[in-house]
Tab-separated table of C-alpha atoms and ligand atoms in Angstrom:
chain	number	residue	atom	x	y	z
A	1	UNK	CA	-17.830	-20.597	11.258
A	2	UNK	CA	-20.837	-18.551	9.433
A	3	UNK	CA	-20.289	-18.442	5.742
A	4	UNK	CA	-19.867	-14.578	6.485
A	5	UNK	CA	-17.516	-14.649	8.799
A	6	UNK	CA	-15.550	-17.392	6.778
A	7	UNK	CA	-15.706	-14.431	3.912
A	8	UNK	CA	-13.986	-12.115	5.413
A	9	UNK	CA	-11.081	-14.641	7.025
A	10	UNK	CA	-10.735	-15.658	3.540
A	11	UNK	CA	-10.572	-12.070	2.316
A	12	UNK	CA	-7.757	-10.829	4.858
A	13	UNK	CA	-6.145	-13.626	4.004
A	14	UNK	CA	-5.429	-12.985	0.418
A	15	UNK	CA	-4.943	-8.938	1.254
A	16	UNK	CA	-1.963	-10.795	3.043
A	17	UNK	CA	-1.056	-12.803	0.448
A	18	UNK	CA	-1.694	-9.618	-2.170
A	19	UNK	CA	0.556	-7.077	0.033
A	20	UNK	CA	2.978	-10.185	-0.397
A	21	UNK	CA	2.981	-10.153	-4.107
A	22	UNK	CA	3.294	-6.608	-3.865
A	23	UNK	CA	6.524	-6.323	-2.158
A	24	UNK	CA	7.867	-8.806	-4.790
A	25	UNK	CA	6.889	-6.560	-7.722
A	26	UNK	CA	9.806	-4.981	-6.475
A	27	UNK	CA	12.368	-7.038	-5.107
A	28	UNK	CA	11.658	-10.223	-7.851
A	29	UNK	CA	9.150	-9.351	-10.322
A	30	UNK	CA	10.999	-12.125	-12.716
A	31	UNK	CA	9.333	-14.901	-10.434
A	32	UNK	CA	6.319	-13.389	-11.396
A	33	UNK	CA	3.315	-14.852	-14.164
A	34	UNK	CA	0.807	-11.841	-14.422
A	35	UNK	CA	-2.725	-12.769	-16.434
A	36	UNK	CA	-6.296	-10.634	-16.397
A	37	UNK	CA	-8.456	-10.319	-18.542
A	38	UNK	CA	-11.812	-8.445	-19.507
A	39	UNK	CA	-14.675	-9.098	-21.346
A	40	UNK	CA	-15.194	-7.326	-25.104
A	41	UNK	CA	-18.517	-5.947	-23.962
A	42	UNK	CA	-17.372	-2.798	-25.339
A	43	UNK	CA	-14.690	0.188	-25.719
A	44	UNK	CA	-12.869	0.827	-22.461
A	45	UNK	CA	-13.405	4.261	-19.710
A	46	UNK	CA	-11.823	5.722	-17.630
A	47	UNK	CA	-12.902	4.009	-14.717
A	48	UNK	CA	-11.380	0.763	-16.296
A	49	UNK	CA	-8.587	2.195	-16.838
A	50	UNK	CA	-7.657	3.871	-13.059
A	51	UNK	CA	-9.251	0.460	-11.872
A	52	UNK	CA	-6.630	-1.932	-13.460
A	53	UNK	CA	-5.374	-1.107	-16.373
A	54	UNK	CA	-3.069	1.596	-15.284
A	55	UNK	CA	-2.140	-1.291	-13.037
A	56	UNK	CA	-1.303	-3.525	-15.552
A	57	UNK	CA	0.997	-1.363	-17.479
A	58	UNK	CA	2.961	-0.679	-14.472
A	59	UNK	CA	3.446	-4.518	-13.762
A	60	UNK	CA	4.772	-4.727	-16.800
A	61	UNK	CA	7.350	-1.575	-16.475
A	62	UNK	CA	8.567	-3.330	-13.488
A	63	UNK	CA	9.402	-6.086	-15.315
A	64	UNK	CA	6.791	-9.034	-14.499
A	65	UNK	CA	5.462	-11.178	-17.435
A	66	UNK	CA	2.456	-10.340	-18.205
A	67	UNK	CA	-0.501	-12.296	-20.307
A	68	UNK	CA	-3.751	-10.836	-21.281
A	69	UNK	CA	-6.476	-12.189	-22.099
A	70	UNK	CA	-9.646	-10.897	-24.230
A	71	UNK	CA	-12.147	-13.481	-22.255
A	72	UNK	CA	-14.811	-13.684	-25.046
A	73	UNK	CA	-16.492	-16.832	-24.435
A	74	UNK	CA	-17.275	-14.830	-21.058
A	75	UNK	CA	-18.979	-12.668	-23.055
A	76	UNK	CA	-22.176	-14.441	-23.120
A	77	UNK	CA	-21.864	-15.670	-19.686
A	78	UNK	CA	-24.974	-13.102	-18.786
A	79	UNK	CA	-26.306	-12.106	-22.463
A	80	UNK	CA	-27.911	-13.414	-25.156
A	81	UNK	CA	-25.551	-13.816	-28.238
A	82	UNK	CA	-22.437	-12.354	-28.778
A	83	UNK	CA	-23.392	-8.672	-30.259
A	84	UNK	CA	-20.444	-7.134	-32.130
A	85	UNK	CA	-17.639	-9.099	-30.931
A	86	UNK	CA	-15.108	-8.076	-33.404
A	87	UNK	CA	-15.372	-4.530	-32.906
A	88	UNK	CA	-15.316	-5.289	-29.410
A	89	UNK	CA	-12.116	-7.064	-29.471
A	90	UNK	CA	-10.525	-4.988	-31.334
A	91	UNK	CA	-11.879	-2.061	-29.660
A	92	UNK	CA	-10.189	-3.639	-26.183
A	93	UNK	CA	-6.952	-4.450	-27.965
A	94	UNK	CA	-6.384	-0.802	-29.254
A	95	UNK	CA	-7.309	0.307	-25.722
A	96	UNK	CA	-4.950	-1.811	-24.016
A	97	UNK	CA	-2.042	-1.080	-26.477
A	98	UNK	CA	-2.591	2.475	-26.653
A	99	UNK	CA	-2.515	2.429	-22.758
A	100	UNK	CA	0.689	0.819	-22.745
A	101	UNK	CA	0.783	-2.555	-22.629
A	102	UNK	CA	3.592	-3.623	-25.323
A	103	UNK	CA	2.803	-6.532	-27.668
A	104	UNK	CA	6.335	-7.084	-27.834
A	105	UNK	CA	6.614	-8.175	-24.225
A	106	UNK	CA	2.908	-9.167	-23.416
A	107	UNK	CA	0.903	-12.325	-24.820
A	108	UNK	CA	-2.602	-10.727	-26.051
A	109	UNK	CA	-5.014	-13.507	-26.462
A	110	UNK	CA	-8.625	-14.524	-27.095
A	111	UNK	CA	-9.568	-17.373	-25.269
A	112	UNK	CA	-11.837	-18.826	-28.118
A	113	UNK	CA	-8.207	-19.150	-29.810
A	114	UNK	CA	-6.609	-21.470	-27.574
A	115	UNK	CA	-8.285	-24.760	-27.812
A	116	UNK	CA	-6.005	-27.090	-24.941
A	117	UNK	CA	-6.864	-23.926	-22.544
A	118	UNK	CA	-10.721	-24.977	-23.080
A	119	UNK	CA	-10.072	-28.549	-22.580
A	120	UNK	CA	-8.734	-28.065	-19.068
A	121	UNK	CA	-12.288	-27.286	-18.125
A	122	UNK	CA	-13.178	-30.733	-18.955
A	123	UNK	CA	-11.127	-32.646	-15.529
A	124	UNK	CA	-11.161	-28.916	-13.513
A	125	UNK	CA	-15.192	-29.451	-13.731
A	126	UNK	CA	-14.960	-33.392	-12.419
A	127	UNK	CA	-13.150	-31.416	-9.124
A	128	UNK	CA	-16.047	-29.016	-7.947
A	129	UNK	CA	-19.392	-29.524	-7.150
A	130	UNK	CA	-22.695	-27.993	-8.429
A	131	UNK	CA	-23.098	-26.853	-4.586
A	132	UNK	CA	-20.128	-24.953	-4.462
A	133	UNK	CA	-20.719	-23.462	-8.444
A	134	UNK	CA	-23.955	-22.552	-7.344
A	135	UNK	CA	-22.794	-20.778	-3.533
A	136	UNK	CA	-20.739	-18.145	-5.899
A	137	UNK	CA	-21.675	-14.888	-4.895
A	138	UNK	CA	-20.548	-13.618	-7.717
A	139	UNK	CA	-22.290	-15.638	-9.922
A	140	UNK	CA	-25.280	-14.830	-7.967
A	141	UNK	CA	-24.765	-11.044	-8.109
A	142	UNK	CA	-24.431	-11.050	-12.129
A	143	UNK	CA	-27.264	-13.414	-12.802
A	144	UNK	CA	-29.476	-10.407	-10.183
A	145	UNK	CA	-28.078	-7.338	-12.035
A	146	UNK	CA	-28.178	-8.885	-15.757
A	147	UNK	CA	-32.249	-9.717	-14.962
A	148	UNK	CA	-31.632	-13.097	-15.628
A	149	UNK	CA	-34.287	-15.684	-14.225
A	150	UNK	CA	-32.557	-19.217	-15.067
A	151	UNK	CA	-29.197	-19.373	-15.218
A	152	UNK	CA	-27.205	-21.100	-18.261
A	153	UNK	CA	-24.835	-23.853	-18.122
A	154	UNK	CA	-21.826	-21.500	-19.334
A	155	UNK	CA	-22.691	-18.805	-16.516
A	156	UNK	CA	-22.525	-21.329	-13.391
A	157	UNK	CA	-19.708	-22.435	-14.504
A	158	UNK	CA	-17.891	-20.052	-15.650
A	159	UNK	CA	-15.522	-19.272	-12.547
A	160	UNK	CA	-14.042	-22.846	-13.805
A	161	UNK	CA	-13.348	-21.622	-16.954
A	162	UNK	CA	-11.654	-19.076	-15.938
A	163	UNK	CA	-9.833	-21.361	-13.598
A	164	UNK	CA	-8.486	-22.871	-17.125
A	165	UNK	CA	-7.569	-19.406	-17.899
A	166	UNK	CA	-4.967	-19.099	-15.298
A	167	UNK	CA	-3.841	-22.163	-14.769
A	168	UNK	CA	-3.098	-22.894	-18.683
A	169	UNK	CA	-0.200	-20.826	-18.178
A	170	UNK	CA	0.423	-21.143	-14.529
A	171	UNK	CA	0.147	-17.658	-13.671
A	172	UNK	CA	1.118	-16.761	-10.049
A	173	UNK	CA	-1.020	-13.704	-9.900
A	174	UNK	CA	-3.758	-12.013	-10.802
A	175	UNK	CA	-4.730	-8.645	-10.070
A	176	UNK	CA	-8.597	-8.081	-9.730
A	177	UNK	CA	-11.497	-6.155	-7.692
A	178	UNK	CA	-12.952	-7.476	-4.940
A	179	UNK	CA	-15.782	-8.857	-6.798
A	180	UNK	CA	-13.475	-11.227	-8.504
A	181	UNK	CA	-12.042	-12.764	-5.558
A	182	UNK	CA	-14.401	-16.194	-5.172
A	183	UNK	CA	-13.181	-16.978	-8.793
A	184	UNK	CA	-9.670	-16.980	-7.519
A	185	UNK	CA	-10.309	-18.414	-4.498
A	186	UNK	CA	-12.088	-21.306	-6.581
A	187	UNK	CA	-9.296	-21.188	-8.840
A	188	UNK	CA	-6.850	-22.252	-6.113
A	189	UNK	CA	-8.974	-25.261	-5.241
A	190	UNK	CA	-9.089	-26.175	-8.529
A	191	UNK	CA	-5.570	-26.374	-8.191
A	192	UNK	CA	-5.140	-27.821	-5.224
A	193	UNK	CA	-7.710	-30.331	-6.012
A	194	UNK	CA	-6.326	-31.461	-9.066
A	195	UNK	CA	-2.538	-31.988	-7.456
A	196	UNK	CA	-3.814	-33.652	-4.758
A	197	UNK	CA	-5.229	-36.204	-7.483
A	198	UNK	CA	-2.896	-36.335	-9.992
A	199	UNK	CA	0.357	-34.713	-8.440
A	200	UNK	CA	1.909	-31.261	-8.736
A	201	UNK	CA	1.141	-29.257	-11.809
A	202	UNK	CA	-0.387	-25.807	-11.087
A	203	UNK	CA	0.744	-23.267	-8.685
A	204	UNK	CA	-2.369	-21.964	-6.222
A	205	UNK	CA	-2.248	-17.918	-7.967
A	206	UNK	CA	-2.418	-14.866	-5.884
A	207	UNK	CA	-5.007	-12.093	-6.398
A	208	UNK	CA	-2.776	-9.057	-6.648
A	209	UNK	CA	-5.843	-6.007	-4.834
A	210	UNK	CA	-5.251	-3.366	-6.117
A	211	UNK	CA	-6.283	0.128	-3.691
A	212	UNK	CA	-8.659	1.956	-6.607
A	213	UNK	CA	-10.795	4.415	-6.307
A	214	UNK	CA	-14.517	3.424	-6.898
A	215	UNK	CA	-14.957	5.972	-9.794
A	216	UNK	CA	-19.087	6.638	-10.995
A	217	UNK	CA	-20.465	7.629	-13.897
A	218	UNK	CA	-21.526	11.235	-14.612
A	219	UNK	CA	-24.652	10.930	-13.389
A	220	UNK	CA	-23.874	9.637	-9.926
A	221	UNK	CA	-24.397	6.026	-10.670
A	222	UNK	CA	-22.630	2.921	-11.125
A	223	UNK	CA	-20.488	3.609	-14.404
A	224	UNK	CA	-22.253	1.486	-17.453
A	225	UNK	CA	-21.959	2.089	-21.044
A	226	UNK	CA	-25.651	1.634	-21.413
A	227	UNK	CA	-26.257	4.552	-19.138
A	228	UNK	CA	-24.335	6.849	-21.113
A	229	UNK	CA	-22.766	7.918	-18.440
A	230	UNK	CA	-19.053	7.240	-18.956
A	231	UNK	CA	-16.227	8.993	-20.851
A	232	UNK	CA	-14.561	6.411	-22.842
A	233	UNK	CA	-10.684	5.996	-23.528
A	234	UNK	CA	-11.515	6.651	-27.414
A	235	UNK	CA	-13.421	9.888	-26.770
A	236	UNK	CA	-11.895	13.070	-28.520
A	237	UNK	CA	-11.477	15.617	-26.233
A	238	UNK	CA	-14.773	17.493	-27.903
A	239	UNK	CA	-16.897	14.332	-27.282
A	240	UNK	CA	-15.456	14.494	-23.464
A	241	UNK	CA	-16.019	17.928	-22.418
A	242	UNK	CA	-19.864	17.726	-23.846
A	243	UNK	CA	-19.955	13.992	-21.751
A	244	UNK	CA	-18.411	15.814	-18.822
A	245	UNK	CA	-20.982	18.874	-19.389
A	246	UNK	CA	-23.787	16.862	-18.704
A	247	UNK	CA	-22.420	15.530	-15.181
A	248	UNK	CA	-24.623	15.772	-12.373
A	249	UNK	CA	-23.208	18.468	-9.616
A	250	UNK	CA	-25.424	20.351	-7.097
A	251	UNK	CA	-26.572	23.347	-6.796
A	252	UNK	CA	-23.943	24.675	-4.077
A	253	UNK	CA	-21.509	27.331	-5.882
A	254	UNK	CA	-18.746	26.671	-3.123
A	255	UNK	CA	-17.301	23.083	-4.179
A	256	UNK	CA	-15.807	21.093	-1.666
A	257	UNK	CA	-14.203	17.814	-1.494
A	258	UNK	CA	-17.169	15.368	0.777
A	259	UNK	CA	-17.652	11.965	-0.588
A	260	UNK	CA	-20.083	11.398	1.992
A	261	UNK	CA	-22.626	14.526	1.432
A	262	UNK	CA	-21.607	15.772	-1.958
A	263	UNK	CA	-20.947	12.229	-4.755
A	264	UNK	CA	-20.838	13.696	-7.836
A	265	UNK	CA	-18.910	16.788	-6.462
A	266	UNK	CA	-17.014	14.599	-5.180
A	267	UNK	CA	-16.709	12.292	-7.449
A	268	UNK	CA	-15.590	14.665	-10.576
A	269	UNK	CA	-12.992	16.038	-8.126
A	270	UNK	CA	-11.624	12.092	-7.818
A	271	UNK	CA	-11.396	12.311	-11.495
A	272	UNK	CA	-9.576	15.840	-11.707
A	273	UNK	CA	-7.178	14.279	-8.790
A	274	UNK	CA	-6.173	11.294	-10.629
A	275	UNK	CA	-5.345	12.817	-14.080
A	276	UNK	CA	-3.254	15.659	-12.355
A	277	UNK	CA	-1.910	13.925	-9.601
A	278	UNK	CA	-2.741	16.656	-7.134
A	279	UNK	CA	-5.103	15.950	-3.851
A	280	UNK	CA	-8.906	16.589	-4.434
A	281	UNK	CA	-8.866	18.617	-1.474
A	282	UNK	CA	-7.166	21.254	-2.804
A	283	UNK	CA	-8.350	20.885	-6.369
A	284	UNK	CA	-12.039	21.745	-4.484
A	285	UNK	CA	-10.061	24.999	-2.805
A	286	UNK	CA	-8.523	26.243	-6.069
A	287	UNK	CA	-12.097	25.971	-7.790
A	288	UNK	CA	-13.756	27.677	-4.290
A	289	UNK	CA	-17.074	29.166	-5.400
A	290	UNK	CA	-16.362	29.002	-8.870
A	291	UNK	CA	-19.982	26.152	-8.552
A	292	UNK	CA	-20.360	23.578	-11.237
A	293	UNK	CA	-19.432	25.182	-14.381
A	294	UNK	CA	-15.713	25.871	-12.961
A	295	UNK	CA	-15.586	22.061	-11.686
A	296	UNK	CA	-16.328	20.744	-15.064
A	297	UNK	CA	-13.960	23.323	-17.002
A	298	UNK	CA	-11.456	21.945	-14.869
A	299	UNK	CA	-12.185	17.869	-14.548
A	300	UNK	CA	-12.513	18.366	-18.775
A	301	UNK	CA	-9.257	20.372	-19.467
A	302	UNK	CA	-7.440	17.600	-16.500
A	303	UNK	CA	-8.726	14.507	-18.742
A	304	UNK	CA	-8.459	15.298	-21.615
A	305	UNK	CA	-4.576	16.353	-21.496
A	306	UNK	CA	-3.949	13.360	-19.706
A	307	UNK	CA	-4.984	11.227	-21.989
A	308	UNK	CA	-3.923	13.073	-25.185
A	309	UNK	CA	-0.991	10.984	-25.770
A	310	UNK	CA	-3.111	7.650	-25.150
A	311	UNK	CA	-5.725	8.769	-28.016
A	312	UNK	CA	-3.419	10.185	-30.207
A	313	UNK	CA	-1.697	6.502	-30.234
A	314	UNK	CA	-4.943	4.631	-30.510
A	315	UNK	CA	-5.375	7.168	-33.591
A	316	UNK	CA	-2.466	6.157	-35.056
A	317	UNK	CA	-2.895	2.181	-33.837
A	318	UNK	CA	-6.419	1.838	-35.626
A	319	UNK	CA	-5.058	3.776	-38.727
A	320	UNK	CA	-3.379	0.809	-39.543
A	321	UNK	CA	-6.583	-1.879	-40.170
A	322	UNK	CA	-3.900	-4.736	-40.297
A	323	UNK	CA	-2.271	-4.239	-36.580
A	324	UNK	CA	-5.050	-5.681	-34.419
A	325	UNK	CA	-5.217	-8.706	-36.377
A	326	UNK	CA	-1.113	-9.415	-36.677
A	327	UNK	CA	-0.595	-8.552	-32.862
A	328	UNK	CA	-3.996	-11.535	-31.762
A	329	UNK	CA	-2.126	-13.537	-34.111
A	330	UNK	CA	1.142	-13.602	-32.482
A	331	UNK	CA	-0.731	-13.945	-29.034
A	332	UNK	CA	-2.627	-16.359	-30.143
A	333	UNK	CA	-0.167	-18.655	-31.103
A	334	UNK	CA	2.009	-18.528	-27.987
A	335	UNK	CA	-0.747	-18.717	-25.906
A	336	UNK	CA	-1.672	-22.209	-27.393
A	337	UNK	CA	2.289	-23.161	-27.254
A	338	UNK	CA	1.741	-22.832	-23.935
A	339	UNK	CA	-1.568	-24.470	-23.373
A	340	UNK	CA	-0.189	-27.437	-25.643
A	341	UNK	CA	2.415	-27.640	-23.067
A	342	UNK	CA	0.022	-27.861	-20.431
A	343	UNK	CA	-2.511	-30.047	-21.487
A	344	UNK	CA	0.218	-32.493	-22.447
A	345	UNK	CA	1.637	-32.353	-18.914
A	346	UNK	CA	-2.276	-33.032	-17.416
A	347	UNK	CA	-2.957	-35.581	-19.843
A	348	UNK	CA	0.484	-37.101	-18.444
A	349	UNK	CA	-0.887	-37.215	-15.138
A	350	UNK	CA	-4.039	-38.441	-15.590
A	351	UNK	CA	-2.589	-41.340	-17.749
A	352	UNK	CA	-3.925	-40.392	-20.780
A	353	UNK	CA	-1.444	-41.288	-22.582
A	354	UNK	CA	-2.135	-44.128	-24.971
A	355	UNK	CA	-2.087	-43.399	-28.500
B	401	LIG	N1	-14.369	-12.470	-15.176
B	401	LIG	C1	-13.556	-11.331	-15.498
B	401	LIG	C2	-14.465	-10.115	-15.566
B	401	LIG	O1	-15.646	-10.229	-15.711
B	401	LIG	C3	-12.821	-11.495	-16.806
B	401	LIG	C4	-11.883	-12.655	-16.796
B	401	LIG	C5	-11.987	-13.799	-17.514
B	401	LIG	C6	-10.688	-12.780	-15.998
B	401	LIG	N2	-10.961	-14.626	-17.255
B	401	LIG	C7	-10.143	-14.049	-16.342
B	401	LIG	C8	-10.064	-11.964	-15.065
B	401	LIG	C9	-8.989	-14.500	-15.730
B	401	LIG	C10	-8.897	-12.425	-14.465
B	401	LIG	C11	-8.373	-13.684	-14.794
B	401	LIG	O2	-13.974	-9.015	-15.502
């Protein structure tokens, strides 16, 4: 089989798997382990947040487990140093939290914390070969984008790392983008590899696709902090409407919904659509000629109330310069309860057990 062909039978088959997963959210979410994580490059948008974690916060309503992790090591995966990694952490916790993920039922954790999670990487790297680290398209794709011209220890091998990430705590699923699927996929033979070695430890986890809507910045391009071009969760509704008042529209007065011909039309409509929950099709008809100017007035006024309440609790979160630090605390520490666990159990079956 090509290698593209064998990408897309590998890619229907965890849609499968994912649509599986999905029915269970509903009929068993307690046999469910959720863990994601993101990197603290910076405070969160609004694309992050109708990409997953609006998703997140509804796993968690349903009543799966959920585990999230603030994946700062990855952080310099593609960069040089580690910039202003406390803010960014924190900035990401708030975000989360003020979204709705609840500290008293999740596990928020820092990866750097958890030092048996990190030594899983040690046997998961004697199972995969520099061949296969170096065949990751998404590896390959970061390393193009971030202008990078030799690529770092850490960065080809980070999809193992984050192999440790899940497997630590034996998470069953994982909800991600496409983009993330040849880390899970490399996850699984980590797995697999390592039980057919040393016998049954980890569970093979699921990538849980979610259906979102590719969301762009205001200028018509990829959403990226560095281009200015987002609206961030933290924004105050001033600091939104003058971000949204600098979108890109065209110069037709009559605004339709047509992804193909019209993207930023179309895309600002997307937005409007997803904070009221009405079609963009007939957000475009109630705005009819009303051109740019009545677009923005109403993608700004839909935003901003819908995330009022969010900002007004990461107001009141942040007010309180203690909270970040108590809540990664208590994460912390039950996340390495439960790597201690683990790594004893691996160290078990590799024998390692002497002294
Ligand atoms: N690589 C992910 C990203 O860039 C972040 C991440 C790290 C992650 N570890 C993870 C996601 C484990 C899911 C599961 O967005």
């Amino acid at each position: 089989m090509s290698a593209k062909s064998s990408a897309s039978e590998t890619f229907r088959a965890a849609q499968t798997r994912s649509d599986e997963i999905e029915a269970r959210i509903g009929t068993d979410p307690g046999s469910l382990r959720m863990l994601t994580g993101d990197r603290p490059t910076g405070a969160l948008h609004i694309g992050h947040y109708f990409g997953s974690i609006r998703n997140r916060v509804r796993l968690q309503e349903a009543g799966v487990e959920i585990l999230q992790l603030i994946a700062d090591y990855q952080v310099i995966t593609d960069r040089e140093g580690v910039g202003d990694i406390g803010a960014n952490v924190r900035n990401l916790l708030l975000d989360n939290v003020a979204a709705g993920l609840d500290p008293e039922r999740c596990t928020i954790f820092a990866h750097s914390a958890v030092p048996a999670l990190n030594q899983l990487l040690l046997p998961f790297l004697s199972l995969v070969s520099v061949a296969e680290l170096q065949r990751n398209p998404t590896v390959k794709d970061e390393a193009q984008s971030a202008g990078i011209s030799s690529i770092s220890g850490l960065m080809l091998t980070y999809p193992v790392h984050q192999a440790a990430d899940i497997l630590f705590c034996k998470a069953n699923v994982v909800p991600v983008g496409r983009d993330q699927l040849p880390h899970i996929e490399q996850t699984r033979v980590v797995a697999r590899r390592f039980n057919d070695r040393y016998g049954a430890i980890f569970p093979e986890p699921d990538a849980l696709l979610s259906e979102t809507p590719l969301l762009l910045g205001t200028d018509g391009t990829k959403m990226s902090k560095s281009r200015g071009n987002v609206v961030e969760l933290r924004m105050t509704a001033d600091e939104t409407a003058k971000r949204l008042k600098s979108a890109k529209t065209d110069s037709d007065r009559h605004i339709t919904y047509e992804p193909e011909t019209r993207p930023e039309v179309a895309n600002l409509l997307l937005i409007a659509s997803l904070c009221e929950g009405t079609a963009p099709e007939q957000i475009a008809e109630e705005i009819g000629d009303g051109g740019g100017g009545g677009l923005k007035a109403r993608v700004t006024e839909a935003v901003n109330t819908y995330f009022a309440p969010l900002r007004a609790r990461r107001e009141e979160l942040a007010a309180d310069p203690a909270y970040v630090e108590e809540v990664l605390a208590r994460g912390n520490a039950r996340a390495n309860e439960i790597a201690d666990a683990t790594l004893a159990e691996v160290r078990e079956a590799m024998g390692m057990t002497y002294g």
